[in-house]
GROMACS .gro file of C-alpha atoms in nm:
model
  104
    1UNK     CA    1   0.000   0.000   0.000
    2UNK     CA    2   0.285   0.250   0.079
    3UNK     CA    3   0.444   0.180  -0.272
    4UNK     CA    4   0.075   0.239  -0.437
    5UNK     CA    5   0.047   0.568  -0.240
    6UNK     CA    6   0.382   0.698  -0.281
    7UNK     CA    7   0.329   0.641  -0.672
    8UNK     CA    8  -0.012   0.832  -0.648
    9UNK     CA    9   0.151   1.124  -0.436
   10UNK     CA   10   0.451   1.105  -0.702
   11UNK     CA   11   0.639   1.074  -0.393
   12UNK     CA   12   0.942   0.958  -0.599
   13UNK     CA   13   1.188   0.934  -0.259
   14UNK     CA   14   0.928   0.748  -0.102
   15UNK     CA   15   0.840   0.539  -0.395
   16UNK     CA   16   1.228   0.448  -0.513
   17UNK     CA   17   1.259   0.340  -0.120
   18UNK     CA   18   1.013   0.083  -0.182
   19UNK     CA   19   1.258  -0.121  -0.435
   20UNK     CA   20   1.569  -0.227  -0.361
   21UNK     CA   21   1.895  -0.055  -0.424
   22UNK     CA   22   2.017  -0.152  -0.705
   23UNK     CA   23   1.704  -0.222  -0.840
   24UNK     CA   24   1.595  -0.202  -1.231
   25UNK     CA   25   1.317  -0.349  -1.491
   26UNK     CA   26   1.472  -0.596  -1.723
   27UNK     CA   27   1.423  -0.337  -1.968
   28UNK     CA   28   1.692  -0.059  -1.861
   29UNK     CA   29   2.095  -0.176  -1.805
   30UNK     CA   30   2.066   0.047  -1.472
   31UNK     CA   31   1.919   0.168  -1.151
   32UNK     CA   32   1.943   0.583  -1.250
   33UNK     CA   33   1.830   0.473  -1.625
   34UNK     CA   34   1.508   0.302  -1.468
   35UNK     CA   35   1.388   0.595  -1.234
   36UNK     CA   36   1.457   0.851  -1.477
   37UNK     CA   37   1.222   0.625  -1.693
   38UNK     CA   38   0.958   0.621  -1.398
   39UNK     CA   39   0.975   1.006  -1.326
   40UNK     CA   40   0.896   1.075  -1.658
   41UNK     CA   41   0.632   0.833  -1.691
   42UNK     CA   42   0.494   0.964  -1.337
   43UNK     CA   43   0.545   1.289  -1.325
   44UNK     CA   44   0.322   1.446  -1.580
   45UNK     CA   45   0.047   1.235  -1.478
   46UNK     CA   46  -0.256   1.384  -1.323
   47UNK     CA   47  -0.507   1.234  -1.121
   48UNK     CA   48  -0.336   0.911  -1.037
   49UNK     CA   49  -0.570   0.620  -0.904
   50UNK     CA   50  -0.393   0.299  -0.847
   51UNK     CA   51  -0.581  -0.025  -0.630
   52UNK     CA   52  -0.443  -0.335  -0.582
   53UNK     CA   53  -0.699  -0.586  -0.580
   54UNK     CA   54  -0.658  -1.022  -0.533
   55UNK     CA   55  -0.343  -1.020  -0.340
   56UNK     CA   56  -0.187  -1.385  -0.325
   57UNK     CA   57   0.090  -1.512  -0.162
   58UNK     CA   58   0.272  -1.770  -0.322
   59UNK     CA   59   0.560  -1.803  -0.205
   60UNK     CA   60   0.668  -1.719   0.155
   61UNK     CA   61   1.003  -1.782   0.359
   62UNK     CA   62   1.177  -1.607   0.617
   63UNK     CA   63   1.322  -1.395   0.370
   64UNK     CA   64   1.169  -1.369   0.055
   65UNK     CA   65   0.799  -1.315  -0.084
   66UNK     CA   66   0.696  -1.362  -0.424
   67UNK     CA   67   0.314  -1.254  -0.463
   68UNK     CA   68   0.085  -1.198  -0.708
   69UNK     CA   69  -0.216  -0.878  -0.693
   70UNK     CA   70  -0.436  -0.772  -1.001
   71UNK     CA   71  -0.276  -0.335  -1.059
   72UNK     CA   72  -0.614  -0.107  -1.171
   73UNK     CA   73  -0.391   0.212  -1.306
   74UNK     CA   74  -0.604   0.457  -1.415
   75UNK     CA   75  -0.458   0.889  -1.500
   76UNK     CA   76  -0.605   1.137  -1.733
   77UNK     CA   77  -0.403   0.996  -1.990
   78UNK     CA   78  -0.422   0.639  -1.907
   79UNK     CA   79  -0.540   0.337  -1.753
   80UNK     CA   80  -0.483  -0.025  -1.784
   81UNK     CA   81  -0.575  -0.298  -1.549
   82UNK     CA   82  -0.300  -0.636  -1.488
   83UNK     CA   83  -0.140  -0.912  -1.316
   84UNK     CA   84   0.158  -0.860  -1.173
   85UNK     CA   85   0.422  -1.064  -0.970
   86UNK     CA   86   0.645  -0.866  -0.716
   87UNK     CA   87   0.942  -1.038  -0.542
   88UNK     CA   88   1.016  -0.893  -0.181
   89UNK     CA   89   1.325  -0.961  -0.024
   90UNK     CA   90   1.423  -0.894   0.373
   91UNK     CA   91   1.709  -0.639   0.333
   92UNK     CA   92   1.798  -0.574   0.698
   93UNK     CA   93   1.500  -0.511   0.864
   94UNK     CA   94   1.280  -0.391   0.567
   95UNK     CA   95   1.103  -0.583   0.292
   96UNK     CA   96   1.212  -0.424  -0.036
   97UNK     CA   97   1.064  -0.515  -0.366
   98UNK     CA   98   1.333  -0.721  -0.602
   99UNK     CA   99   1.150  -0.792  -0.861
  100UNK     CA  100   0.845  -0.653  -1.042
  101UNK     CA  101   0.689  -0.870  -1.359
  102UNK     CA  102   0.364  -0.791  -1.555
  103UNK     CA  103   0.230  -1.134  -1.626
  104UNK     CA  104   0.050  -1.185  -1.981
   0.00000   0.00000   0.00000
């Protein structure tokens, strides 16, 4: 829910916390390339309404999460509703999202 809200505040700080690192989509070769993708994709947005919907768990160990949730996106340029997967990893203390994949 914080990553949802920090993406509909376009809270970037807040929202890049939410990933890991060193994180990046398999599309981009690094971490800066893939948030200045985001921030442009975010920040010209207005209106941003995001719910996450069917949450599943599939996958749970002491350190690691993979889950699935149905992503309603909807801006006043845009909305889309899918499936996603999100791997969450314990990194110290903190659950950080690893891995984020739109399933077809």
């Amino acid at each position: 829910n914080e990553w949802a809200s920090s993406w509909r505040n376009k809270d970037f700080e807040k929202y890049f916390s939410s990933y890991e690192r060193n994180y990046h989509s398999l599309k981009f070769k690094s971490n800066n390339a893939w948030k200045n993708d985001r921030k442009n994709k975010i920040k010209n947005k207005n209106n941003i309404e995001i719910k996450i919907s069917n949450i599943k768990i599939i996958n749970y160990n002491n350190k690691d999460i993979l889950a699935q949730f149905t992503q309603s996106y909807n801006s006043d340029s845009f909305s889309d509703v899918v499936n996603k997967h999100f791997t969450i990893t314990l990194v110290g203390d903190v659950f950080k999202i690893t891995g984020e994949y739109t399933l077809k």
